[in-house]
Amino acid sequence: MAGNVRERLLDELAGVSRRYMASYALFNQAVADHLGLHPTDLQCLNLLTLEGGPVTSGRIAELTGLTTGSATRLVDRLEKAGYVVRERDADDRRRVLVATVPERIAEFGRMWDRLGGGWSALFEELDDAELAVVIGHMRRTVEFSGQQVARLRAGEV
């Protein structure tokens, strides 16, 4: 009996997960369209705001799983849109860093605030232990997704 419940729950989880991923991909596309960006560029910008400072194009390639050439073209598009600038590294003038433009990131943040205003309410009914489960799941999903992206890019699938 317990096996049947778990099997049913795992089947439901598979379907809900697919809907969740599709809804997020469609949301990401809508936000990117609204800002005049490519969805990958939008997520790169999101990741750059989590980095805590300027990064190299090589780091952008690592963050996104893109080739260095594709990452450079992505930076070109973000620079043209006014979200990032290239600057010389103060310690190594040969190295170029990509830095976000604070005013544009503030605009970006305000838009996210308007869109995500009710996001916290989704978790109000959860206690701390349940929140920890959600956080753990999200961390494992990020790691798993990164591994799968690497497998796809390596032609292992």
PDB file of C-alpha atoms in Angstrom:
ATOM      1  CA  MET A   1       0.000   0.000   0.000  1.00  0.00           C
ATOM      2  CA  ALA A   2       2.745   2.485   0.978  1.00  0.00           C
ATOM      3  CA  GLY A   3       4.546   1.698  -2.295  1.00  0.00           C
ATOM      4  CA  ASN A   4       1.440   2.601  -4.288  1.00  0.00           C
ATOM      5  CA  VAL A   5       1.096   5.930  -2.484  1.00  0.00           C
ATOM      6  CA  ARG A   6       4.728   6.786  -3.132  1.00  0.00           C
ATOM      7  CA  GLU A   7       4.473   5.736  -6.779  1.00  0.00           C
ATOM      8  CA  ARG A   8       1.359   7.886  -7.197  1.00  0.00           C
ATOM      9  CA  LEU A   9       3.054  10.834  -5.502  1.00  0.00           C
ATOM     10  CA  LEU A  10       6.170  10.487  -7.663  1.00  0.00           C
ATOM     11  CA  ASP A  11       3.989  10.389 -10.780  1.00  0.00           C
ATOM     12  CA  GLU A  12       2.172  13.512  -9.602  1.00  0.00           C
ATOM     13  CA  LEU A  13       5.510  15.176  -8.813  1.00  0.00           C
ATOM     14  CA  ALA A  14       6.756  14.423 -12.333  1.00  0.00           C
ATOM     15  CA  GLY A  15       3.711  16.108 -13.884  1.00  0.00           C
ATOM     16  CA  VAL A  16       3.735  19.073 -11.511  1.00  0.00           C
ATOM     17  CA  SER A  17       7.489  19.536 -12.068  1.00  0.00           C
ATOM     18  CA  ARG A  18       7.011  19.662 -15.820  1.00  0.00           C
ATOM     19  CA  ARG A  19       4.258  22.278 -15.444  1.00  0.00           C
ATOM     20  CA  TYR A  20       6.416  24.238 -12.981  1.00  0.00           C
ATOM     21  CA  MET A  21       9.395  24.304 -15.363  1.00  0.00           C
ATOM     22  CA  ALA A  22       7.197  25.221 -18.327  1.00  0.00           C
ATOM     23  CA  SER A  23       5.483  28.018 -16.392  1.00  0.00           C
ATOM     24  CA  TYR A  24       8.842  29.431 -15.325  1.00  0.00           C
ATOM     25  CA  ALA A  25      10.248  29.216 -18.865  1.00  0.00           C
ATOM     26  CA  LEU A  26       7.169  31.033 -20.203  1.00  0.00           C
ATOM     27  CA  PHE A  27       7.394  33.630 -17.416  1.00  0.00           C
ATOM     28  CA  ASN A  28      11.097  34.122 -18.187  1.00  0.00           C
ATOM     29  CA  GLN A  29      10.267  34.587 -21.876  1.00  0.00           C
ATOM     30  CA  ALA A  30       7.565  37.158 -21.058  1.00  0.00           C
ATOM     31  CA  VAL A  31       9.920  39.143 -18.806  1.00  0.00           C
ATOM     32  CA  ALA A  32      12.687  38.981 -21.426  1.00  0.00           C
ATOM     33  CA  ASP A  33      10.260  40.142 -24.123  1.00  0.00           C
ATOM     34  CA  HIS A  34       9.122  43.002 -21.869  1.00  0.00           C
ATOM     35  CA  LEU A  35      12.730  44.132 -21.416  1.00  0.00           C
ATOM     36  CA  GLY A  36      13.722  43.525 -25.041  1.00  0.00           C
ATOM     37  CA  LEU A  37      16.213  40.818 -24.042  1.00  0.00           C
ATOM     38  CA  HIS A  38      16.805  37.207 -24.995  1.00  0.00           C
ATOM     39  CA  PRO A  39      15.744  34.798 -22.208  1.00  0.00           C
ATOM     40  CA  THR A  40      19.336  33.597 -21.755  1.00  0.00           C
ATOM     41  CA  ASP A  41      20.513  37.208 -21.498  1.00  0.00           C
ATOM     42  CA  LEU A  42      17.892  37.837 -18.817  1.00  0.00           C
ATOM     43  CA  GLN A  43      19.049  34.865 -16.770  1.00  0.00           C
ATOM     44  CA  CYS A  44      22.682  35.864 -17.207  1.00  0.00           C
ATOM     45  CA  LEU A  45      21.802  39.300 -15.873  1.00  0.00           C
ATOM     46  CA  ASN A  46      20.038  37.594 -12.964  1.00  0.00           C
ATOM     47  CA  LEU A  47      23.153  35.509 -12.242  1.00  0.00           C
ATOM     48  CA  LEU A  48      25.434  38.547 -12.533  1.00  0.00           C
ATOM     49  CA  THR A  49      23.473  40.296  -9.785  1.00  0.00           C
ATOM     50  CA  LEU A  50      24.229  37.316  -7.531  1.00  0.00           C
ATOM     51  CA  GLU A  51      27.990  37.412  -8.195  1.00  0.00           C
ATOM     52  CA  GLY A  52      28.744  40.374  -5.951  1.00  0.00           C
ATOM     53  CA  GLY A  53      30.974  42.226  -8.370  1.00  0.00           C
ATOM     54  CA  PRO A  54      32.445  42.382 -11.865  1.00  0.00           C
ATOM     55  CA  VAL A  55      33.351  39.092 -13.554  1.00  0.00           C
ATOM     56  CA  THR A  56      35.205  37.979 -16.649  1.00  0.00           C
ATOM     57  CA  SER A  57      33.500  36.743 -19.801  1.00  0.00           C
ATOM     58  CA  GLY A  58      34.989  33.354 -18.896  1.00  0.00           C
ATOM     59  CA  ARG A  59      33.062  33.408 -15.627  1.00  0.00           C
ATOM     60  CA  ILE A  60      29.908  34.286 -17.565  1.00  0.00           C
ATOM     61  CA  ALA A  61      30.564  31.251 -19.766  1.00  0.00           C
ATOM     62  CA  GLU A  62      30.836  29.109 -16.606  1.00  0.00           C
ATOM     63  CA  LEU A  63      27.649  30.550 -15.110  1.00  0.00           C
ATOM     64  CA  THR A  64      25.600  30.042 -18.260  1.00  0.00           C
ATOM     65  CA  GLY A  65      27.205  26.943 -19.721  1.00  0.00           C
ATOM     66  CA  LEU A  66      27.863  28.837 -22.950  1.00  0.00           C
ATOM     67  CA  THR A  67      31.060  28.744 -24.952  1.00  0.00           C
ATOM     68  CA  THR A  68      33.358  31.719 -24.407  1.00  0.00           C
ATOM     69  CA  GLY A  69      32.435  33.047 -27.868  1.00  0.00           C
ATOM     70  CA  SER A  70      28.718  32.833 -27.115  1.00  0.00           C
ATOM     71  CA  ALA A  71      29.272  34.433 -23.706  1.00  0.00           C
ATOM     72  CA  THR A  72      31.103  37.314 -25.385  1.00  0.00           C
ATOM     73  CA  ARG A  73      28.177  37.848 -27.774  1.00  0.00           C
ATOM     74  CA  LEU A  74      25.792  37.725 -24.804  1.00  0.00           C
ATOM     75  CA  VAL A  75      27.857  40.433 -23.066  1.00  0.00           C
ATOM     76  CA  ASP A  76      27.767  42.466 -26.299  1.00  0.00           C
ATOM     77  CA  ARG A  77      23.950  42.340 -26.253  1.00  0.00           C
ATOM     78  CA  LEU A  78      23.714  43.246 -22.547  1.00  0.00           C
ATOM     79  CA  GLU A  79      26.174  46.093 -23.077  1.00  0.00           C
ATOM     80  CA  LYS A  80      24.187  47.402 -26.055  1.00  0.00           C
ATOM     81  CA  ALA A  81      21.015  47.260 -23.917  1.00  0.00           C
ATOM     82  CA  GLY A  82      22.789  49.271 -21.205  1.00  0.00           C
ATOM     83  CA  TYR A  83      22.789  46.622 -18.459  1.00  0.00           C
ATOM     84  CA  VAL A  84      26.550  46.005 -18.307  1.00  0.00           C
ATOM     85  CA  VAL A  85      29.819  47.729 -19.140  1.00  0.00           C
ATOM     86  CA  ARG A  86      33.250  46.335 -19.813  1.00  0.00           C
ATOM     87  CA  GLU A  87      36.050  47.709 -17.678  1.00  0.00           C
ATOM     88  CA  ARG A  88      39.742  47.001 -17.262  1.00  0.00           C
ATOM     89  CA  ASP A  89      40.754  45.089 -14.134  1.00  0.00           C
ATOM     90  CA  ALA A  90      42.609  47.521 -11.855  1.00  0.00           C
ATOM     91  CA  ASP A  91      45.051  44.776 -10.809  1.00  0.00           C
ATOM     92  CA  ASP A  92      45.666  43.326 -14.274  1.00  0.00           C
ATOM     93  CA  ARG A  93      45.080  45.828 -17.077  1.00  0.00           C
ATOM     94  CA  ARG A  94      45.114  43.004 -19.650  1.00  0.00           C
ATOM     95  CA  ARG A  95      41.992  41.507 -18.097  1.00  0.00           C
ATOM     96  CA  VAL A  96      38.532  42.825 -18.958  1.00  0.00           C
ATOM     97  CA  LEU A  97      35.724  42.587 -16.441  1.00  0.00           C
ATOM     98  CA  VAL A  98      32.001  42.811 -17.018  1.00  0.00           C
ATOM     99  CA  ALA A  99      30.207  45.004 -14.488  1.00  0.00           C
ATOM    100  CA  THR A 100      26.504  45.632 -14.108  1.00  0.00           C
ATOM    101  CA  VAL A 101      25.227  49.206 -14.440  1.00  0.00           C
ATOM    102  CA  PRO A 102      23.746  50.060 -11.024  1.00  0.00           C
ATOM    103  CA  GLU A 103      20.918  52.272 -12.330  1.00  0.00           C
ATOM    104  CA  ARG A 104      19.762  49.640 -14.821  1.00  0.00           C
ATOM    105  CA  ILE A 105      20.021  46.888 -12.205  1.00  0.00           C
ATOM    106  CA  ALA A 106      17.918  49.034  -9.854  1.00  0.00           C
ATOM    107  CA  GLU A 107      15.257  49.296 -12.605  1.00  0.00           C
ATOM    108  CA  PHE A 108      15.512  45.546 -13.100  1.00  0.00           C
ATOM    109  CA  GLY A 109      15.088  45.020  -9.345  1.00  0.00           C
ATOM    110  CA  ARG A 110      12.039  47.283  -9.165  1.00  0.00           C
ATOM    111  CA  MET A 111      10.404  45.320 -11.980  1.00  0.00           C
ATOM    112  CA  TRP A 112      11.091  42.037 -10.140  1.00  0.00           C
ATOM    113  CA  ASP A 113       9.626  43.572  -6.979  1.00  0.00           C
ATOM    114  CA  ARG A 114       6.438  44.492  -8.849  1.00  0.00           C
ATOM    115  CA  LEU A 115       6.165  41.020 -10.389  1.00  0.00           C
ATOM    116  CA  GLY A 116       7.173  39.039  -7.328  1.00  0.00           C
ATOM    117  CA  GLY A 117       5.291  41.006  -4.693  1.00  0.00           C
ATOM    118  CA  GLY A 118       3.130  38.012  -3.783  1.00  0.00           C
ATOM    119  CA  TRP A 119       5.950  35.470  -3.974  1.00  0.00           C
ATOM    120  CA  SER A 120       6.695  35.476  -0.247  1.00  0.00           C
ATOM    121  CA  ALA A 121       3.030  34.844   0.491  1.00  0.00           C
ATOM    122  CA  LEU A 122       3.373  31.465  -1.238  1.00  0.00           C
ATOM    123  CA  PHE A 123       5.522  30.330   1.696  1.00  0.00           C
ATOM    124  CA  GLU A 124       3.692  31.903   4.641  1.00  0.00           C
ATOM    125  CA  GLU A 125       1.873  28.686   5.530  1.00  0.00           C
ATOM    126  CA  LEU A 126       5.116  26.704   5.698  1.00  0.00           C
ATOM    127  CA  ASP A 127       6.988  26.240   8.949  1.00  0.00           C
ATOM    128  CA  ASP A 128      10.789  26.519   9.127  1.00  0.00           C
ATOM    129  CA  ALA A 129      11.340  22.786   8.561  1.00  0.00           C
ATOM    130  CA  GLU A 130       9.139  22.832   5.453  1.00  0.00           C
ATOM    131  CA  LEU A 131      10.958  25.909   4.140  1.00  0.00           C
ATOM    132  CA  ALA A 132      14.260  24.093   4.677  1.00  0.00           C
ATOM    133  CA  VAL A 133      12.933  21.178   2.572  1.00  0.00           C
ATOM    134  CA  VAL A 134      11.979  23.569  -0.247  1.00  0.00           C
ATOM    135  CA  ILE A 135      15.387  25.270  -0.099  1.00  0.00           C
ATOM    136  CA  GLY A 136      17.160  21.899  -0.101  1.00  0.00           C
ATOM    137  CA  HIS A 137      15.104  20.754  -3.068  1.00  0.00           C
ATOM    138  CA  MET A 138      15.904  23.938  -5.002  1.00  0.00           C
ATOM    139  CA  ARG A 139      19.637  23.617  -4.278  1.00  0.00           C
ATOM    140  CA  ARG A 140      19.672  19.980  -5.401  1.00  0.00           C
ATOM    141  CA  THR A 141      17.673  20.889  -8.512  1.00  0.00           C
ATOM    142  CA  VAL A 142      20.161  23.654  -9.426  1.00  0.00           C
ATOM    143  CA  GLU A 143      23.048  21.207  -9.037  1.00  0.00           C
ATOM    144  CA  PHE A 144      21.253  18.449 -10.948  1.00  0.00           C
ATOM    145  CA  SER A 145      20.277  20.831 -13.755  1.00  0.00           C
ATOM    146  CA  GLY A 146      23.871  22.026 -14.066  1.00  0.00           C
ATOM    147  CA  GLN A 147      25.051  18.436 -14.389  1.00  0.00           C
ATOM    148  CA  GLN A 148      22.443  17.729 -17.060  1.00  0.00           C
ATOM    149  CA  VAL A 149      23.392  20.859 -19.009  1.00  0.00           C
ATOM    150  CA  ALA A 150      27.020  19.705 -18.948  1.00  0.00           C
ATOM    151  CA  ARG A 151      25.997  16.236 -20.175  1.00  0.00           C
ATOM    152  CA  LEU A 152      23.940  17.742 -23.017  1.00  0.00           C
ATOM    153  CA  ARG A 153      26.733  20.078 -24.065  1.00  0.00           C
ATOM    154  CA  ALA A 154      29.233  17.182 -23.964  1.00  0.00           C
ATOM    155  CA  GLY A 155      26.960  15.127 -26.234  1.00  0.00           C
ATOM    156  CA  GLU A 156      26.454  12.431 -23.617  1.00  0.00           C
ATOM    157  CA  VAL A 157      22.700  12.268 -24.158  1.00  0.00           C
TER     158      VAL A 157
END
